[in-house]
XYZ file of C-alpha atoms in Angstrom:
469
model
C 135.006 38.628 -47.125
C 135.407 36.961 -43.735
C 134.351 40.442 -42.107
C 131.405 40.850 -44.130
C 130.523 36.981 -43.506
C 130.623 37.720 -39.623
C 128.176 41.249 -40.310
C 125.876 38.658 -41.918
C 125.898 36.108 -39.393
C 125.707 38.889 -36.613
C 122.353 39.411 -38.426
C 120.780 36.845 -39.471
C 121.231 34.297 -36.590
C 119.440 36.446 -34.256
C 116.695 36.603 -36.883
C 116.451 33.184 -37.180
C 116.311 32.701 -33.173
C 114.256 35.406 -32.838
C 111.514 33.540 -35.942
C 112.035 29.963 -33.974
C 111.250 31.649 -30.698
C 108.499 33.670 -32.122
C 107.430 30.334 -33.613
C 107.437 28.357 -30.325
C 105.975 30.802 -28.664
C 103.050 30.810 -30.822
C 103.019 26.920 -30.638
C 102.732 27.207 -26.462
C 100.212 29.486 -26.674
C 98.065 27.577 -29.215
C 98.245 25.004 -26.430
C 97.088 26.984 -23.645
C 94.312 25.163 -22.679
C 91.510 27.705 -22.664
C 89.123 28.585 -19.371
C 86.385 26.420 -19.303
C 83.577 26.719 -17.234
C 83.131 23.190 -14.815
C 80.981 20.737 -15.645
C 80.329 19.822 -11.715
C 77.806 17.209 -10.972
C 74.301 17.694 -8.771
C 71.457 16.014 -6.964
C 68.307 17.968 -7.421
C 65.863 15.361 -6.449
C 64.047 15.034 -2.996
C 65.988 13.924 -0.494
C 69.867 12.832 -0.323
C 71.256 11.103 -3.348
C 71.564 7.358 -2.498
C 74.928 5.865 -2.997
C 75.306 3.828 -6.028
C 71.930 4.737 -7.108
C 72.174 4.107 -11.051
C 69.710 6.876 -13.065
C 66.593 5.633 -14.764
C 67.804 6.910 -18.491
C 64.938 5.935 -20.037
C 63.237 8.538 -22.484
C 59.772 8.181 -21.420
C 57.083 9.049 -24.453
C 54.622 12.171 -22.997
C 51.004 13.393 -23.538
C 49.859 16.698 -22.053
C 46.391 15.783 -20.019
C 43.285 17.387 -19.292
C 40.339 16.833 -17.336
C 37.206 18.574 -16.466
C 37.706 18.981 -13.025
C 40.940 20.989 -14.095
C 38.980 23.057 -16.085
C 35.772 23.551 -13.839
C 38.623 24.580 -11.051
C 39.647 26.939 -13.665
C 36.512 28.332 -14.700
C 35.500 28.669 -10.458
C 38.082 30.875 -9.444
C 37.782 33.888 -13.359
C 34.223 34.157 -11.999
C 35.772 34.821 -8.568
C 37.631 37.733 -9.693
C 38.373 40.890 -8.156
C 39.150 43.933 -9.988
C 40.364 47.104 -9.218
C 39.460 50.023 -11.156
C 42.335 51.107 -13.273
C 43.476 55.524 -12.790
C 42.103 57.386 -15.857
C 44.293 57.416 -18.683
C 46.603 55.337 -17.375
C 47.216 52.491 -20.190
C 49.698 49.869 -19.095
C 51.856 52.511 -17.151
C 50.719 51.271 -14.341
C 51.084 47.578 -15.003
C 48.377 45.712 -16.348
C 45.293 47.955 -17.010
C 42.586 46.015 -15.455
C 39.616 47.567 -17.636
C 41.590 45.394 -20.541
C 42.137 42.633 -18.276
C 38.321 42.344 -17.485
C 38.462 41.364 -21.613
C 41.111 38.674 -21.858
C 39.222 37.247 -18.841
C 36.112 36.970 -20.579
C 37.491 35.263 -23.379
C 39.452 33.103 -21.196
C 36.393 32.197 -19.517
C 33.817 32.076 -22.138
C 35.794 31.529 -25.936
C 39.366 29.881 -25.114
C 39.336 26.097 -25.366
C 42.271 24.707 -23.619
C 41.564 21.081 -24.656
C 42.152 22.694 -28.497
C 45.062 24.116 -27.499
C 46.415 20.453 -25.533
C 45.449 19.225 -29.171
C 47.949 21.483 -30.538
C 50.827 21.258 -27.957
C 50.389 17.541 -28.555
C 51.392 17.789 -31.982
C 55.185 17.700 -31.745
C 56.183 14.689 -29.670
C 56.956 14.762 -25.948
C 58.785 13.041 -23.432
C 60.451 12.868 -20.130
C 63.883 11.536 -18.726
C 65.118 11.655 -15.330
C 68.528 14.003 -15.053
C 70.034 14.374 -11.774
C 67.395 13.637 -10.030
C 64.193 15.501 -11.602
C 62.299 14.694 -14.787
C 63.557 16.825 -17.758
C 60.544 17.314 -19.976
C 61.234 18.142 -23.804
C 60.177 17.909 -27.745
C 62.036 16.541 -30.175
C 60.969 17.229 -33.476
C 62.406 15.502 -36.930
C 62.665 16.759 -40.235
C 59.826 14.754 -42.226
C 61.774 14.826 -44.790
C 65.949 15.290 -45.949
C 67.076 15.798 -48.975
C 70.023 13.118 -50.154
C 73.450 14.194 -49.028
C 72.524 16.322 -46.700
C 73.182 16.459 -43.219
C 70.370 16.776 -40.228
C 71.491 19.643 -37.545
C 70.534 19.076 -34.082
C 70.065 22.212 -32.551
C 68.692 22.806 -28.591
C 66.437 25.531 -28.337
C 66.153 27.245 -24.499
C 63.332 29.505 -23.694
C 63.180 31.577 -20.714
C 60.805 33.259 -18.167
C 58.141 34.086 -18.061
C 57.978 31.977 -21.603
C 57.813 28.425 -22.102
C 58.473 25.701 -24.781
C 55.210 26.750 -26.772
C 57.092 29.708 -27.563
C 58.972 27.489 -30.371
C 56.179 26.004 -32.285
C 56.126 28.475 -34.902
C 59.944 28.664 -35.563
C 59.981 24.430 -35.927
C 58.669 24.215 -38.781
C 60.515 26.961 -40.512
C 63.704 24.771 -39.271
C 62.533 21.464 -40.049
C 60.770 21.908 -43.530
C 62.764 25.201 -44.063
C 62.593 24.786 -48.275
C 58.500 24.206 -47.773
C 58.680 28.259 -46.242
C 61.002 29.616 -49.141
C 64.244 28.894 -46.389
C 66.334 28.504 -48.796
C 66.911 25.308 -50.705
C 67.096 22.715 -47.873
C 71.085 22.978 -47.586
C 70.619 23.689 -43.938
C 67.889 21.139 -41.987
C 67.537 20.674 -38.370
C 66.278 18.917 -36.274
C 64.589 20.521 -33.100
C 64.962 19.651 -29.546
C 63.086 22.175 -27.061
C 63.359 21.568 -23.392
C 61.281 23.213 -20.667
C 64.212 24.867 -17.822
C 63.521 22.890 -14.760
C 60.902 24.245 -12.309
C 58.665 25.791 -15.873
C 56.364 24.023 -17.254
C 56.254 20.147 -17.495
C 60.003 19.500 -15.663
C 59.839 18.841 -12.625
C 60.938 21.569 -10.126
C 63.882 21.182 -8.018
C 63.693 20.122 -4.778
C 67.027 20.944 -3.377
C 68.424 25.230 -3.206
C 71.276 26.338 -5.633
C 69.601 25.090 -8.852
C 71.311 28.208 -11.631
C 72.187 28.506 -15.334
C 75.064 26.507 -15.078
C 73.478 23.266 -12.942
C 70.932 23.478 -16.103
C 73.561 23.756 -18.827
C 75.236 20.602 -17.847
C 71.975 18.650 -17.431
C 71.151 19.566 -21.209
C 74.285 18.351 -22.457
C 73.622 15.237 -20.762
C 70.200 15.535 -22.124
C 71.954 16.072 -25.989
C 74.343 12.998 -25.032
C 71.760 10.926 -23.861
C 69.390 11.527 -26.804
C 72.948 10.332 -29.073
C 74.438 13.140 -29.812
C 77.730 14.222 -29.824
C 77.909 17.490 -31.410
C 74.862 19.951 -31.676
C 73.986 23.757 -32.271
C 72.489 25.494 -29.214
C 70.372 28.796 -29.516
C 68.473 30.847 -27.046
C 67.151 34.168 -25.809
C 66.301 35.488 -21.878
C 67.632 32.773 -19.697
C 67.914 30.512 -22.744
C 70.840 32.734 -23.582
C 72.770 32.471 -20.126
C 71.932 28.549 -20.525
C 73.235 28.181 -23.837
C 76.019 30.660 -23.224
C 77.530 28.065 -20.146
C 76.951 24.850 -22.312
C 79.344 26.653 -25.226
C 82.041 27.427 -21.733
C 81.056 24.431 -20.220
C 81.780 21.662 -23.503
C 82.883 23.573 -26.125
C 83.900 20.435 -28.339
C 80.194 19.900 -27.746
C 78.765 22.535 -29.016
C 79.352 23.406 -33.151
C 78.110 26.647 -32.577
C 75.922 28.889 -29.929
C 73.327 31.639 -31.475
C 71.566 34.143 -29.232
C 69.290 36.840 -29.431
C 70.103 38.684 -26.160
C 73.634 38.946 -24.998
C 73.885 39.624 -21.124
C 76.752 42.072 -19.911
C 77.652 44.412 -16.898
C 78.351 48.225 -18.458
C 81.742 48.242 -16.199
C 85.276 49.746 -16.378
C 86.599 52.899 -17.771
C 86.981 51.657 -21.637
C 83.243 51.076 -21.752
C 82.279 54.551 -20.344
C 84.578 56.298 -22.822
C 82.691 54.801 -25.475
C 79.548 55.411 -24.112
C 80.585 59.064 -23.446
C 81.624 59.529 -26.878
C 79.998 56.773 -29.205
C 77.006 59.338 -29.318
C 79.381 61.953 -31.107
C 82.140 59.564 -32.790
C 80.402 56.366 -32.878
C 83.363 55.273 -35.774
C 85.902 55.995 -33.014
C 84.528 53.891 -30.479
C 83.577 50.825 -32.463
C 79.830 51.780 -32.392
C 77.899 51.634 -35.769
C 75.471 54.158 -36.782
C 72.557 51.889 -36.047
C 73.827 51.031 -32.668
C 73.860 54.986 -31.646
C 70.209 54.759 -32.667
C 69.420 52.089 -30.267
C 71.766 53.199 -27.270
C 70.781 56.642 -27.006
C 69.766 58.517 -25.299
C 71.650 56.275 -23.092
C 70.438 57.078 -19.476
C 66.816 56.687 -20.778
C 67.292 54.029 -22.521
C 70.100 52.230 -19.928
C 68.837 52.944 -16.822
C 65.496 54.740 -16.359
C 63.765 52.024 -19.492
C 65.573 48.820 -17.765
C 64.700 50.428 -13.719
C 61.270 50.845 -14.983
C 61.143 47.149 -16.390
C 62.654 45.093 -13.904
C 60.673 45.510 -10.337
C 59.603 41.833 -10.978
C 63.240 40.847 -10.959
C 64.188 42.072 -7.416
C 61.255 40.877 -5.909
C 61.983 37.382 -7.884
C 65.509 37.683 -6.657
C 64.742 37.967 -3.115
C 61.276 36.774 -1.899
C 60.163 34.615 -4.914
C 57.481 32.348 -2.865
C 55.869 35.367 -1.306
C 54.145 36.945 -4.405
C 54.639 33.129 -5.546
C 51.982 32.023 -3.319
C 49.489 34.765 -4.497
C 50.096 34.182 -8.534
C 49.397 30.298 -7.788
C 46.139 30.619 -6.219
C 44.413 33.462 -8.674
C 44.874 32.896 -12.414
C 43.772 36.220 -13.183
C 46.682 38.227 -11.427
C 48.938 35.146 -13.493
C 47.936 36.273 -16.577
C 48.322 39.786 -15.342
C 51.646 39.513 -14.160
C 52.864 37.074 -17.251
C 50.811 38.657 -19.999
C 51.701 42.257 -18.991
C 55.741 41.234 -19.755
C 54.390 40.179 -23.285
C 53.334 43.720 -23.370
C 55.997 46.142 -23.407
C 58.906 43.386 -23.787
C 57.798 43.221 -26.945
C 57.461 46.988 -27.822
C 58.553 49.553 -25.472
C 55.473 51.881 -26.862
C 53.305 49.731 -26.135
C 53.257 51.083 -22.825
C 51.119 53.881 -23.829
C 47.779 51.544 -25.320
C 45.153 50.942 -22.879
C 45.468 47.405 -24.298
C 48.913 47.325 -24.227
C 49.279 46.462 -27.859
C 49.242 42.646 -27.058
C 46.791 41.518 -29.695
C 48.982 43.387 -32.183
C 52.088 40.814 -32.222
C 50.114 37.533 -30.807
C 46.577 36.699 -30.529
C 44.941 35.595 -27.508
C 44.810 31.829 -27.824
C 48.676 32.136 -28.055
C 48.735 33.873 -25.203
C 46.647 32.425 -22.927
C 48.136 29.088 -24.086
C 51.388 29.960 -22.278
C 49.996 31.520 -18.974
C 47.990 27.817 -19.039
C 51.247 26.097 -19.431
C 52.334 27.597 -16.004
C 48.942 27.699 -14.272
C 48.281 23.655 -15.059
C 51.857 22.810 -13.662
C 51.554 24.929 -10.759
C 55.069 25.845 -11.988
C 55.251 30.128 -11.506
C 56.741 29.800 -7.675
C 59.493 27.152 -8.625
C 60.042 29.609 -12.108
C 60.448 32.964 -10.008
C 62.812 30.785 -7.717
C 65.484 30.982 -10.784
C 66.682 34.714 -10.325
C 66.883 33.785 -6.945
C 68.962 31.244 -7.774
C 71.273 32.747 -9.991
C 71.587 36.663 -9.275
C 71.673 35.600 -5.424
C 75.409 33.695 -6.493
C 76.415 36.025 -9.166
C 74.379 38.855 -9.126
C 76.325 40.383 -12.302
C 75.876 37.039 -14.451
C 79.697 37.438 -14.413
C 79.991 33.893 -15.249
C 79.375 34.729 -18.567
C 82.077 37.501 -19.011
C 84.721 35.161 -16.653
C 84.669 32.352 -19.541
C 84.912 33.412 -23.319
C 82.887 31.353 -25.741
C 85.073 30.026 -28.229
C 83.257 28.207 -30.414
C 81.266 29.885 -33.556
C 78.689 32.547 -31.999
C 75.886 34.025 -34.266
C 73.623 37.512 -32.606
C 70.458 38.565 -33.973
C 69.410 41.590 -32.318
C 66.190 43.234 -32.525
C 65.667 46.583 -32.032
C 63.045 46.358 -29.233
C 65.212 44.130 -26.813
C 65.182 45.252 -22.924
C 68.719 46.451 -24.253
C 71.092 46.498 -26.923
C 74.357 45.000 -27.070
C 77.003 46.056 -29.655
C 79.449 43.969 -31.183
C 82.726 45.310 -30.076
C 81.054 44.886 -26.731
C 79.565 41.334 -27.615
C 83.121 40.404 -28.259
C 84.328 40.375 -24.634
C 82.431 37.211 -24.366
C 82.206 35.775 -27.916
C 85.653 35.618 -29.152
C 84.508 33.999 -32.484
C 81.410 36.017 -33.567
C 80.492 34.730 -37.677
C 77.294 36.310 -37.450
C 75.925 39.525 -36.452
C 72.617 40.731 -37.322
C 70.609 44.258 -36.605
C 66.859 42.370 -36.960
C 64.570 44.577 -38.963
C 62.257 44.383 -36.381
C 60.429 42.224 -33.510
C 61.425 42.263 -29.430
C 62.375 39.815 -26.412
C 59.924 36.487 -27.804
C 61.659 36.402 -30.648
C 60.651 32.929 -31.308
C 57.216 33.917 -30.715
C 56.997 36.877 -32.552
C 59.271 36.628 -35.554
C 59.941 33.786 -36.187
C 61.028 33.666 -39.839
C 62.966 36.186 -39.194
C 64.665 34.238 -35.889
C 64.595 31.081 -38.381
C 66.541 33.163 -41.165
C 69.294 34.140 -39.091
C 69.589 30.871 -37.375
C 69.854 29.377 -41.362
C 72.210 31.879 -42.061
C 74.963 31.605 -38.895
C 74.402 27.481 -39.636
C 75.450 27.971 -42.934
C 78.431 30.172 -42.613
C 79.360 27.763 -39.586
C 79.081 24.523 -41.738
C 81.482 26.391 -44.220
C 84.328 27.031 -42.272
């Protein structure tokens, strides 16, 4: 008995240290503190920052202006126009085919009616508060109505380039009033708040170099805090991703839950060429789905010679911004040119091949025109271009993004005409905590702009799983 006692003890006390170390182990690990991304501080105003200078934190009420000397200016420089004949059968290969252009400057010149469209971008409120320095313009719009017991969702919405706020003001409705548009049944509501990046639009550009993703992630969470809140969804595509990506690193207790529609990662290492060597053959082996072979391959076309073909305007924007700067912010023409032409084949790849470049098939021209105004009004295209040069000239690989996981709830929609497709066992090196993944049906880059029920739907649908965990 005593000998059998001892072959017990011999086994199960080292069972029972090895369970309490396994246990504490788990415990210290739980408490690693995880990498966050710094919060910093900045100055972005003119000038040095004066010592002891207290912020005016006022939130400022807004109105977009107009005048007729604006739009006489305007009207002056599309009958100045110069045109160069476009090379037969060219369509938008080229760029911008300028017999087409020659039409979307008529109507510019002779149908559009900006102070309509002011009348519209007036509709949702505006307003301005000085952050760090500049004046952070933004929307804020508020469910008319919420149903009893349920809880209002703040959620930041972050456009990117060469888009603007505008880009939202289809999708906030569907948020705000989402039982009105069959939404479901008004479990989920939000409220919206839609700030323009500083340097587009109505903020104020920065007046000091350096200005990235990151400075303007921790300027909208002082925007969220200083609007009251404490906790708030954050969703974006294009630069709005990289924003809202560093405000989920940056103050993750912060943020309930981060949904994007383009992910932004570096094809690197040996594990990631393996699987894009074989995911075409054994997608199932690689983590690939069926659908993602369908939008990966062929991959060089689609990786490299689609994305080289697409992004000239980056490299000149990440180098000598203020150069072709200057020239877009004296001629509107070659601004709507260069903006509307991204609206193009962003937005479907095939559109490359229409002499008209398929834009009136996804937006009309009011819509569009209404953004390239937006930048043309606010003199705003230099200090926009500035932003790769900002950002790519620091971390040319966006490698901030794959440095510092996102913890907190992530939701993905992505559509199948994005610049490029990101799978989700790739997506997963940066969002540790993916609830929702979605292959869109269909729609490109603006997804805001072009789909957005379908953007709204998704955005319902990651909120909801979120709000149930």
């Amino acid at each position: 008995r005593s000998f059998q006692y001892s072959q017990k003890n011999a086994v199960l006390v080292p069972a029972a240290a090895l369970g309490v170390g396994g246990m504490v182990v788990c415990w210290l690990m739980s408490r690693r503190k995880v990498k966050r991304l710094e919060v910093g501080d900045g100055w972005w105003g003119s000038g040095e920052r004066a010592l002891r200078e207290k912020e005016d934190e006022r939130i400022r009420p807004f109105r977009i202006e107009i005048s007729d000397k604006e739009i006489e200016d305007l009207h002056r420089r599309l009958d100045q126009a110069r045109y160069a004949p476009p090379l037969e059968g060219a369509a938008f290969h080229y760029g911008f085919n300028s017999d087409y252009l020659q039409k979307v400057v008529a109507y510019w010149r002779n149908q559009f009616d900006w102070r309509k469209q002011v009348e519209i971008l007036n509709k949702y409120p505006h307003f301005h508060t000085t952050i760090e320095g500049i004046d952070i313009h933004f929307i804020h719009v508020k469910p008319p109505y919420v149903p009893h017991g349920r809880a209002v969702q703040p959620i930041l919405m972050v456009h990117g380039w060469p888009g603007s706020f505008y880009e939202f003001y289809k999708i906030i409705p569907l948020l705000t009033e989402p039982a009105r548009y069959g939404l479901g049944d008004g479990d989920v509501v939000f409220e919206v708040i839609c700030p323009s990046i500083p340097g587009y639009g109505f903020s104020e550009a920065p007046h000091q170099k350096g200005f990235d993703t990151r400075a303007t992630a921790r300027i909208f969470h002082k925007l969220m805090k200083r609007l009251g809140f404490k906790e708030y969804y954050v969703q974006g595509g294009d630069w709005g991703s990289s924003i809202t990506t560093n405000m989920a690193q940056m103050l993750p207790e912060s943020v309930k839950g981060v949904h994007v529609n383009l992910v932004f990662i570096t094809i690197r290492g040996f594990k990631k060429l393996i699987q894009v060597m074989l995911g075409a053959y054994v997608p199932w082996l690689v983590g690939f789905t069926r659908e993602d072979v369908r939008r990966m391959y062929p991959f060089m076309q689609k990786n490299v010679y689609d994305i080289l073909r697409e992004s000239g305007y980056l490299h000149i924007q990440a180098t000598k911004p203020d150069t072709a700067g200057c020239g877009l912010n004296d001629s509107p023409v070659g601004l709507a040119a260069y903006i509307l032409e991204k609206f193009s084949t962003w937005t479907d790849k095939s559109f490359l091949h229409r002499d008209d470049g398929g834009l009136e098939r996804k937006y009309s021209l009011d819509e569009l025109l209404t953004n390239v105004m937006i930048y043309w009004v606010t003199s705003s295209i230099v200090s926009s271009m500035r932003y790769y040069k900002e950002n790519l000239s620091r971390d040319p690989a966006l490698s901030d993004n794959t440095r510092f996981g996102v913890y907190v709830p992530a939701g993905i929609a992505a559509f199948p005409e994005e610049i490029t497709h990101v799978p989700r066992c790739w997506a997963k090196t940066i969002f540790k905590n993916i609830v929702s993944y979605s292959y869109m049906p269909r729609g490109g880059h603006f997804a805001a702009f072009e789909e957005p029920k379908l953007l709204a739907q998704d955005i319902i649908h990651f909120v909801r799983r979120v709000e149930q965990l």
